[in-house]
Amino acid sequence: MKIGFGYDSHRFCENRPLVLAGVKIPFEKGLAGHSDADVLVHAICDALLGAMSEEDIGCHFPDTDPAYKDISSMILLEEVCSLVRKKGYTIGNIDSTMILESPRIRPYVQAMKNNLAR
């Protein structure tokens, strides 16, 4: 059994949607980043990459590559999951924690889980 740990943080900024696990959360600010800045998916990608002793998400999907500009992080997760399968691994469980004062995300948690389970 391999275990990975992922972590990510982005600052809030104006004029961007807030996306967590591929779900757009109504909020006055979004997260700054080259992609859609989905911190939850980025942390999960890093955990999976780390469990496989791969380089981190920034090495696999560099912010200097225009191909990843505003890309959905769910697409990045699909690519990481493809690598997981290619290397002969399976994912048994993912546990994640998000720490934020606002917005309240409880109403969106099931949609996030559904997106991540695909």
mmCIF file of N, CA and C in Angstrom:
data_model
loop_
_atom_site.group_PDB
_atom_site.id
_atom_site.type_symbol
_atom_site.label_atom_id
_atom_site.label_comp_id
_atom_site.label_asym_id
_atom_site.label_seq_id
_atom_site.Cartn_x
_atom_site.Cartn_y
_atom_site.Cartn_z
ATOM 1 N N MET A 1 0.846 -1.172 0.000
ATOM 2 C CA MET A 1 0.000 0.000 0.000
ATOM 3 C C MET A 1 0.894 1.238 0.000
ATOM 4 N N LYS A 2 0.552 2.171 -0.862
ATOM 5 C CA LYS A 2 1.259 3.448 -0.941
ATOM 6 C C LYS A 2 0.328 4.536 -0.422
ATOM 7 N N ILE A 3 0.879 5.498 0.274
ATOM 8 C CA ILE A 3 0.098 6.620 0.804
ATOM 9 C C ILE A 3 0.776 7.912 0.366
ATOM 10 N N GLY A 4 -0.028 8.850 -0.098
ATOM 11 C CA GLY A 4 0.499 10.150 -0.504
ATOM 12 C C GLY A 4 -0.162 11.251 0.300
ATOM 13 N N PHE A 5 0.528 12.350 0.422
ATOM 14 C CA PHE A 5 -0.010 13.519 1.110
ATOM 15 C C PHE A 5 0.093 14.701 0.161
ATOM 16 N N GLY A 6 -1.006 15.399 -0.028
ATOM 17 C CA GLY A 6 -1.004 16.569 -0.899
ATOM 18 C C GLY A 6 -1.490 17.793 -0.153
ATOM 19 N N TYR A 7 -0.990 18.924 -0.561
ATOM 20 C CA TYR A 7 -1.355 20.195 0.066
ATOM 21 C C TYR A 7 -1.321 21.262 -1.019
ATOM 22 N N ASP A 8 -2.235 22.206 -0.951
ATOM 23 C CA ASP A 8 -2.210 23.324 -1.883
ATOM 24 C C ASP A 8 -2.911 24.513 -1.253
ATOM 25 N N SER A 9 -2.529 25.690 -1.648
ATOM 26 C CA SER A 9 -3.227 26.905 -1.223
ATOM 27 C C SER A 9 -3.094 27.943 -2.331
ATOM 28 N N HIS A 10 -4.128 28.733 -2.471
ATOM 29 C CA HIS A 10 -4.150 29.839 -3.427
ATOM 30 C C HIS A 10 -4.794 31.017 -2.718
ATOM 31 N N ARG A 11 -4.424 32.207 -3.094
ATOM 32 C CA ARG A 11 -5.052 33.384 -2.503
ATOM 33 C C ARG A 11 -6.357 33.683 -3.240
ATOM 34 N N PHE A 12 -7.284 34.311 -2.526
ATOM 35 C CA PHE A 12 -8.517 34.764 -3.156
ATOM 36 C C PHE A 12 -8.212 35.960 -4.047
ATOM 37 N N CYS A 13 -8.982 36.103 -5.117
ATOM 38 C CA CYS A 13 -8.842 37.255 -6.002
ATOM 39 C C CYS A 13 -10.195 37.581 -6.627
ATOM 40 N N GLU A 14 -10.288 38.775 -7.161
ATOM 41 C CA GLU A 14 -11.518 39.237 -7.806
ATOM 42 C C GLU A 14 -11.634 38.648 -9.216
ATOM 43 N N ASN A 15 -12.857 38.625 -9.717
ATOM 44 C CA ASN A 15 -13.142 38.279 -11.113
ATOM 45 C C ASN A 15 -12.713 36.876 -11.526
ATOM 46 N N ARG A 16 -12.788 35.949 -10.595
ATOM 47 C CA ARG A 16 -12.531 34.536 -10.896
ATOM 48 C C ARG A 16 -13.602 33.717 -10.196
ATOM 49 N N PRO A 17 -14.038 32.624 -10.796
ATOM 50 C CA PRO A 17 -14.982 31.753 -10.093
ATOM 51 C C PRO A 17 -14.254 30.943 -9.021
ATOM 52 N N LEU A 18 -14.973 30.574 -7.995
ATOM 53 C CA LEU A 18 -14.439 29.689 -6.965
ATOM 54 C C LEU A 18 -14.842 28.272 -7.341
ATOM 55 N N VAL A 19 -13.850 27.439 -7.624
ATOM 56 C CA VAL A 19 -14.093 26.064 -8.052
ATOM 57 C C VAL A 19 -13.422 25.128 -7.058
ATOM 58 N N LEU A 20 -14.193 24.198 -6.509
ATOM 59 C CA LEU A 20 -13.672 23.180 -5.596
ATOM 60 C C LEU A 20 -14.187 21.825 -6.060
ATOM 61 N N ALA A 21 -13.272 20.922 -6.359
ATOM 62 C CA ALA A 21 -13.618 19.589 -6.875
ATOM 63 C C ALA A 21 -14.501 19.692 -8.116
ATOM 64 N N GLY A 22 -14.231 20.689 -8.936
ATOM 65 C CA GLY A 22 -14.971 20.860 -10.171
ATOM 66 C C GLY A 22 -16.333 21.495 -10.016
ATOM 67 N N VAL A 23 -16.686 21.901 -8.804
ATOM 68 C CA VAL A 23 -17.992 22.512 -8.535
ATOM 69 C C VAL A 23 -17.799 24.016 -8.368
ATOM 70 N N LYS A 24 -18.571 24.792 -9.122
ATOM 71 C CA LYS A 24 -18.525 26.250 -8.960
ATOM 72 C C LYS A 24 -19.345 26.630 -7.737
ATOM 73 N N ILE A 25 -18.686 27.278 -6.795
ATOM 74 C CA ILE A 25 -19.292 27.686 -5.534
ATOM 75 C C ILE A 25 -19.627 29.175 -5.629
ATOM 76 N N PRO A 26 -20.885 29.554 -5.427
ATOM 77 C CA PRO A 26 -21.225 30.977 -5.471
ATOM 78 C C PRO A 26 -20.485 31.744 -4.361
ATOM 79 N N PHE A 27 -19.667 32.694 -4.770
ATOM 80 C CA PHE A 27 -18.901 33.494 -3.820
ATOM 81 C C PHE A 27 -18.382 34.715 -4.561
ATOM 82 N N GLU A 28 -18.136 35.792 -3.837
ATOM 83 C CA GLU A 28 -17.718 37.035 -4.491
ATOM 84 C C GLU A 28 -16.289 37.002 -5.010
ATOM 85 N N LYS A 29 -15.514 36.017 -4.601
ATOM 86 C CA LYS A 29 -14.132 35.904 -5.057
ATOM 87 C C LYS A 29 -13.848 34.475 -5.490
ATOM 88 N N GLY A 30 -12.825 34.358 -6.308
ATOM 89 C CA GLY A 30 -12.338 33.046 -6.707
ATOM 90 C C GLY A 30 -10.906 32.898 -6.235
ATOM 91 N N LEU A 31 -10.219 31.918 -6.760
ATOM 92 C CA LEU A 31 -8.834 31.677 -6.381
ATOM 93 C C LEU A 31 -7.912 32.001 -7.544
ATOM 94 N N ALA A 32 -6.810 32.648 -7.230
ATOM 95 C CA ALA A 32 -5.833 33.022 -8.247
ATOM 96 C C ALA A 32 -5.030 31.798 -8.656
ATOM 97 N N GLY A 33 -4.766 31.685 -9.944
ATOM 98 C CA GLY A 33 -3.948 30.583 -10.422
ATOM 99 C C GLY A 33 -3.918 30.526 -11.930
ATOM 100 N N HIS A 34 -3.001 29.738 -12.465
ATOM 101 C CA HIS A 34 -2.852 29.574 -13.909
ATOM 102 C C HIS A 34 -3.990 28.726 -14.473
ATOM 103 N N SER A 35 -4.336 27.661 -13.759
ATOM 104 C CA SER A 35 -5.468 26.816 -14.149
ATOM 105 C C SER A 35 -6.720 27.416 -13.514
ATOM 106 N N ASP A 36 -7.711 26.581 -13.246
ATOM 107 C CA ASP A 36 -8.899 27.086 -12.539
ATOM 108 C C ASP A 36 -8.653 27.249 -11.046
ATOM 109 N N ALA A 37 -7.450 26.889 -10.580
ATOM 110 C CA ALA A 37 -7.014 27.074 -9.189
ATOM 111 C C ALA A 37 -7.843 26.273 -8.189
ATOM 112 N N ASP A 38 -8.281 25.098 -8.597
ATOM 113 C CA ASP A 38 -9.071 24.216 -7.730
ATOM 114 C C ASP A 38 -8.134 23.574 -6.705
ATOM 115 N N VAL A 39 -8.037 24.184 -5.534
ATOM 116 C CA VAL A 39 -7.065 23.741 -4.529
ATOM 117 C C VAL A 39 -7.305 22.317 -4.051
ATOM 118 N N LEU A 40 -8.545 21.908 -3.976
ATOM 119 C CA LEU A 40 -8.831 20.549 -3.519
ATOM 120 C C LEU A 40 -8.296 19.530 -4.519
ATOM 121 N N VAL A 41 -8.580 19.734 -5.785
ATOM 122 C CA VAL A 41 -8.104 18.800 -6.807
ATOM 123 C C VAL A 41 -6.583 18.843 -6.910
ATOM 124 N N HIS A 42 -5.990 20.017 -6.776
ATOM 125 C CA HIS A 42 -4.527 20.115 -6.824
ATOM 126 C C HIS A 42 -3.896 19.305 -5.690
ATOM 127 N N ALA A 43 -4.453 19.404 -4.506
ATOM 128 C CA ALA A 43 -3.918 18.655 -3.364
ATOM 129 C C ALA A 43 -4.065 17.151 -3.584
ATOM 130 N N ILE A 44 -5.192 16.739 -4.148
ATOM 131 C CA ILE A 44 -5.402 15.314 -4.427
ATOM 132 C C ILE A 44 -4.414 14.834 -5.488
ATOM 133 N N CYS A 45 -4.223 15.628 -6.540
ATOM 134 C CA CYS A 45 -3.235 15.268 -7.567
ATOM 135 C C CYS A 45 -1.855 15.101 -6.945
ATOM 136 N N ASP A 46 -1.464 16.044 -6.097
ATOM 137 C CA ASP A 46 -0.154 15.951 -5.454
ATOM 138 C C ASP A 46 -0.042 14.720 -4.562
ATOM 139 N N ALA A 47 -1.117 14.377 -3.871
ATOM 140 C CA ALA A 47 -1.095 13.182 -3.025
ATOM 141 C C ALA A 47 -0.906 11.928 -3.876
ATOM 142 N N LEU A 48 -1.633 11.842 -4.972
ATOM 143 C CA LEU A 48 -1.515 10.672 -5.848
ATOM 144 C C LEU A 48 -0.131 10.605 -6.485
ATOM 145 N N LEU A 49 0.363 11.737 -6.949
ATOM 146 C CA LEU A 49 1.700 11.766 -7.541
ATOM 147 C C LEU A 49 2.760 11.391 -6.511
ATOM 148 N N GLY A 50 2.622 11.903 -5.306
ATOM 149 C CA GLY A 50 3.570 11.581 -4.247
ATOM 150 C C GLY A 50 3.562 10.109 -3.883
ATOM 151 N N ALA A 51 2.381 9.510 -3.855
ATOM 152 C CA ALA A 51 2.281 8.085 -3.525
ATOM 153 C C ALA A 51 3.000 7.229 -4.565
ATOM 154 N N MET A 52 3.094 7.739 -5.790
ATOM 155 C CA MET A 52 3.786 7.004 -6.857
ATOM 156 C C MET A 52 5.249 7.431 -6.994
ATOM 157 N N SER A 53 5.729 8.255 -6.072
ATOM 158 C CA SER A 53 7.094 8.798 -6.117
ATOM 159 C C SER A 53 7.346 9.603 -7.389
ATOM 160 N N GLU A 54 6.306 10.275 -7.859
ATOM 161 C CA GLU A 54 6.407 11.151 -9.029
ATOM 162 C C GLU A 54 6.681 12.581 -8.563
ATOM 163 N N GLU A 55 7.086 13.411 -9.508
ATOM 164 C CA GLU A 55 7.244 14.830 -9.203
ATOM 165 C C GLU A 55 5.871 15.450 -8.977
ATOM 166 N N ASP A 56 5.845 16.650 -8.418
ATOM 167 C CA ASP A 56 4.576 17.270 -8.036
ATOM 168 C C ASP A 56 3.796 17.812 -9.229
ATOM 169 N N ILE A 57 2.613 18.321 -8.934
ATOM 170 C CA ILE A 57 1.697 18.811 -9.964
ATOM 171 C C ILE A 57 2.318 19.923 -10.804
ATOM 172 N N GLY A 58 3.135 20.768 -10.190
ATOM 173 C CA GLY A 58 3.778 21.852 -10.920
ATOM 174 C C GLY A 58 4.773 21.364 -11.958
ATOM 175 N N CYS A 59 5.370 20.221 -11.722
ATOM 176 C CA CYS A 59 6.294 19.633 -12.702
ATOM 177 C C CYS A 59 5.531 18.957 -13.838
ATOM 178 N N HIS A 60 4.439 18.296 -13.502
ATOM 179 C CA HIS A 60 3.641 17.610 -14.519
ATOM 180 C C HIS A 60 2.829 18.582 -15.374
ATOM 181 N N PHE A 61 2.353 19.656 -14.770
ATOM 182 C CA PHE A 61 1.493 20.630 -15.455
ATOM 183 C C PHE A 61 1.994 22.044 -15.146
ATOM 184 N N PRO A 62 3.128 22.438 -15.702
ATOM 185 C CA PRO A 62 3.747 23.715 -15.321
ATOM 186 C C PRO A 62 2.906 24.933 -15.698
ATOM 187 N N ASP A 63 2.950 25.935 -14.826
ATOM 188 C CA ASP A 63 2.187 27.156 -15.090
ATOM 189 C C ASP A 63 2.833 28.024 -16.168
ATOM 190 N N THR A 64 3.949 27.575 -16.696
ATOM 191 C CA THR A 64 4.582 28.261 -17.822
ATOM 192 C C THR A 64 4.079 27.728 -19.163
ATOM 193 N N ASP A 65 3.306 26.650 -19.120
ATOM 194 C CA ASP A 65 2.774 26.035 -20.339
ATOM 195 C C ASP A 65 1.388 26.601 -20.630
ATOM 196 N N PRO A 66 1.228 27.303 -21.750
ATOM 197 C CA PRO A 66 -0.076 27.893 -22.067
ATOM 198 C C PRO A 66 -1.188 26.857 -22.238
ATOM 199 N N ALA A 67 -0.842 25.613 -22.448
ATOM 200 C CA ALA A 67 -1.858 24.562 -22.597
ATOM 201 C C ALA A 67 -2.687 24.406 -21.328
ATOM 202 N N TYR A 68 -2.133 24.813 -20.192
ATOM 203 C CA TYR A 68 -2.835 24.644 -18.918
ATOM 204 C C TYR A 68 -3.500 25.924 -18.426
ATOM 205 N N LYS A 69 -3.459 26.980 -19.221
ATOM 206 C CA LYS A 69 -4.079 28.249 -18.831
ATOM 207 C C LYS A 69 -5.590 28.056 -18.707
ATOM 208 N N ASP A 70 -6.111 28.313 -17.515
ATOM 209 C CA ASP A 70 -7.545 28.217 -17.202
ATOM 210 C C ASP A 70 -8.131 26.814 -17.384
ATOM 211 N N ILE A 71 -7.300 25.791 -17.474
ATOM 212 C CA ILE A 71 -7.791 24.424 -17.646
ATOM 213 C C ILE A 71 -8.526 23.966 -16.386
ATOM 214 N N SER A 72 -9.524 23.151 -16.573
ATOM 215 C CA SER A 72 -10.207 22.549 -15.429
ATOM 216 C C SER A 72 -9.245 21.592 -14.734
ATOM 217 N N SER A 73 -9.114 21.737 -13.449
ATOM 218 C CA SER A 73 -8.243 20.841 -12.691
ATOM 219 C C SER A 73 -8.759 19.409 -12.709
ATOM 220 N N MET A 74 -10.032 19.234 -12.999
ATOM 221 C CA MET A 74 -10.575 17.880 -13.131
ATOM 222 C C MET A 74 -9.917 17.157 -14.307
ATOM 223 N N ILE A 75 -9.543 17.886 -15.351
ATOM 224 C CA ILE A 75 -8.821 17.286 -16.478
ATOM 225 C C ILE A 75 -7.428 16.864 -16.025
ATOM 226 N N LEU A 76 -6.792 17.690 -15.207
ATOM 227 C CA LEU A 76 -5.479 17.327 -14.667
ATOM 228 C C LEU A 76 -5.593 16.073 -13.809
ATOM 229 N N LEU A 77 -6.652 15.997 -13.005
ATOM 230 C CA LEU A 77 -6.872 14.815 -12.169
ATOM 231 C C LEU A 77 -7.084 13.574 -13.033
ATOM 232 N N GLU A 78 -7.812 13.713 -14.132
ATOM 233 C CA GLU A 78 -7.998 12.579 -15.047
ATOM 234 C C GLU A 78 -6.654 12.090 -15.566
ATOM 235 N N GLU A 79 -5.769 13.017 -15.911
ATOM 236 C CA GLU A 79 -4.441 12.635 -16.403
ATOM 237 C C GLU A 79 -3.624 11.949 -15.315
ATOM 238 N N VAL A 80 -3.712 12.450 -14.088
ATOM 239 C CA VAL A 80 -2.994 11.817 -12.978
ATOM 240 C C VAL A 80 -3.558 10.418 -12.723
ATOM 241 N N CYS A 81 -4.873 10.281 -12.742
ATOM 242 C CA CYS A 81 -5.490 8.961 -12.530
ATOM 243 C C CYS A 81 -5.107 7.989 -13.638
ATOM 244 N N SER A 82 -4.953 8.489 -14.852
ATOM 245 C CA SER A 82 -4.487 7.658 -15.958
ATOM 246 C C SER A 82 -3.076 7.144 -15.677
ATOM 247 N N LEU A 83 -2.231 8.009 -15.131
ATOM 248 C CA LEU A 83 -0.874 7.606 -14.762
ATOM 249 C C LEU A 83 -0.907 6.576 -13.632
ATOM 250 N N VAL A 84 -1.815 6.759 -12.681
ATOM 251 C CA VAL A 84 -1.978 5.786 -11.590
ATOM 252 C C VAL A 84 -2.251 4.403 -12.183
ATOM 253 N N ARG A 85 -3.208 4.335 -13.102
ATOM 254 C CA ARG A 85 -3.558 3.044 -13.724
ATOM 255 C C ARG A 85 -2.401 2.500 -14.554
ATOM 256 N N LYS A 86 -1.752 3.380 -15.322
ATOM 257 C CA LYS A 86 -0.635 2.964 -16.178
ATOM 258 C C LYS A 86 0.483 2.332 -15.357
ATOM 259 N N LYS A 87 0.695 2.851 -14.153
ATOM 260 C CA LYS A 87 1.750 2.322 -13.284
ATOM 261 C C LYS A 87 1.292 1.105 -12.480
ATOM 262 N N GLY A 88 0.033 0.686 -12.690
ATOM 263 C CA GLY A 88 -0.455 -0.525 -12.039
ATOM 264 C C GLY A 88 -1.014 -0.336 -10.645
ATOM 265 N N TYR A 89 -1.276 0.893 -10.262
ATOM 266 C CA TYR A 89 -1.830 1.161 -8.938
ATOM 267 C C TYR A 89 -3.345 1.311 -9.007
ATOM 268 N N THR A 90 -3.978 1.189 -7.871
ATOM 269 C CA THR A 90 -5.398 1.505 -7.733
ATOM 270 C C THR A 90 -5.549 2.448 -6.543
ATOM 271 N N ILE A 91 -6.607 3.227 -6.579
ATOM 272 C CA ILE A 91 -6.881 4.162 -5.483
ATOM 273 C C ILE A 91 -7.879 3.496 -4.554
ATOM 274 N N GLY A 92 -7.499 3.327 -3.297
ATOM 275 C CA GLY A 92 -8.381 2.705 -2.313
ATOM 276 C C GLY A 92 -9.281 3.713 -1.625
ATOM 277 N N ASN A 93 -8.742 4.869 -1.303
ATOM 278 C CA ASN A 93 -9.501 5.867 -0.560
ATOM 279 C C ASN A 93 -8.800 7.216 -0.669
ATOM 280 N N ILE A 94 -9.598 8.262 -0.653
ATOM 281 C CA ILE A 94 -9.059 9.623 -0.583
ATOM 282 C C ILE A 94 -9.770 10.330 0.556
ATOM 283 N N ASP A 95 -8.999 10.913 1.441
ATOM 284 C CA ASP A 95 -9.551 11.703 2.535
ATOM 285 C C ASP A 95 -8.940 13.092 2.419
ATOM 286 N N SER A 96 -9.767 14.102 2.507
ATOM 287 C CA SER A 96 -9.244 15.461 2.374
ATOM 288 C C SER A 96 -9.909 16.390 3.376
ATOM 289 N N THR A 97 -9.195 17.445 3.699
ATOM 290 C CA THR A 97 -9.689 18.459 4.626
ATOM 291 C C THR A 97 -9.499 19.823 3.988
ATOM 292 N N MET A 98 -10.547 20.620 4.009
ATOM 293 C CA MET A 98 -10.441 22.006 3.544
ATOM 294 C C MET A 98 -10.675 22.909 4.738
ATOM 295 N N ILE A 99 -9.833 23.914 4.874
ATOM 296 C CA ILE A 99 -9.955 24.854 5.979
ATOM 297 C C ILE A 99 -10.233 26.232 5.393
ATOM 298 N N LEU A 100 -11.429 26.741 5.656
ATOM 299 C CA LEU A 100 -11.789 28.065 5.183
ATOM 300 C C LEU A 100 -12.886 28.633 6.064
ATOM 301 N N GLU A 101 -12.861 29.936 6.245
ATOM 302 C CA GLU A 101 -13.899 30.601 7.032
ATOM 303 C C GLU A 101 -15.155 30.814 6.208
ATOM 304 N N SER A 102 -14.976 31.158 4.962
ATOM 305 C CA SER A 102 -16.115 31.338 4.071
ATOM 306 C C SER A 102 -15.623 31.108 2.645
ATOM 307 N N PRO A 103 -16.510 30.690 1.783
ATOM 308 C CA PRO A 103 -17.945 30.470 1.967
ATOM 309 C C PRO A 103 -18.216 29.127 2.632
ATOM 310 N N ARG A 104 -19.454 28.946 3.010
ATOM 311 C CA ARG A 104 -19.867 27.652 3.546
ATOM 312 C C ARG A 104 -19.980 26.673 2.382
ATOM 313 N N ILE A 105 -19.342 25.537 2.519
ATOM 314 C CA ILE A 105 -19.325 24.582 1.415
ATOM 315 C C ILE A 105 -20.198 23.358 1.641
ATOM 316 N N ARG A 106 -20.765 23.220 2.829
ATOM 317 C CA ARG A 106 -21.582 22.049 3.147
ATOM 318 C C ARG A 106 -22.618 21.735 2.058
ATOM 319 N N PRO A 107 -23.333 22.731 1.501
ATOM 320 C CA PRO A 107 -24.338 22.413 0.479
ATOM 321 C C PRO A 107 -23.746 21.819 -0.810
ATOM 322 N N TYR A 108 -22.439 21.910 -0.990
ATOM 323 C CA TYR A 108 -21.804 21.468 -2.231
ATOM 324 C C TYR A 108 -20.955 20.211 -2.061
ATOM 325 N N VAL A 109 -20.852 19.718 -0.837
ATOM 326 C CA VAL A 109 -19.957 18.594 -0.558
ATOM 327 C C VAL A 109 -20.347 17.346 -1.346
ATOM 328 N N GLN A 110 -21.618 17.022 -1.417
ATOM 329 C CA GLN A 110 -22.009 15.812 -2.142
ATOM 330 C C GLN A 110 -21.683 15.925 -3.627
ATOM 331 N N ALA A 111 -21.905 17.084 -4.221
ATOM 332 C CA ALA A 111 -21.551 17.285 -5.633
ATOM 333 C C ALA A 111 -20.039 17.144 -5.828
ATOM 334 N N MET A 112 -19.258 17.645 -4.863
ATOM 335 C CA MET A 112 -17.804 17.504 -4.937
ATOM 336 C C MET A 112 -17.409 16.034 -4.869
ATOM 337 N N LYS A 113 -18.009 15.302 -3.932
ATOM 338 C CA LYS A 113 -17.714 13.871 -3.812
ATOM 339 C C LYS A 113 -18.068 13.137 -5.095
ATOM 340 N N ASN A 114 -19.220 13.466 -5.663
ATOM 341 C CA ASN A 114 -19.643 12.818 -6.905
ATOM 342 C C ASN A 114 -18.646 13.082 -8.028
ATOM 343 N N ASN A 115 -18.183 14.318 -8.151
ATOM 344 C CA ASN A 115 -17.196 14.645 -9.184
ATOM 345 C C ASN A 115 -15.901 13.874 -8.988
ATOM 346 N N LEU A 116 -15.445 13.798 -7.764
ATOM 347 C CA LEU A 116 -14.177 13.124 -7.492
ATOM 348 C C LEU A 116 -14.279 11.613 -7.660
ATOM 349 N N ALA A 117 -15.457 11.063 -7.495
ATOM 350 C CA ALA A 117 -15.639 9.612 -7.592
ATOM 351 C C ALA A 117 -15.656 9.114 -9.038
ATOM 352 N N ARG A 118 -15.759 10.013 -9.995
ATOM 353 C CA ARG A 118 -15.827 9.589 -11.409
ATOM 354 C C ARG A 118 -14.560 8.956 -11.886
#
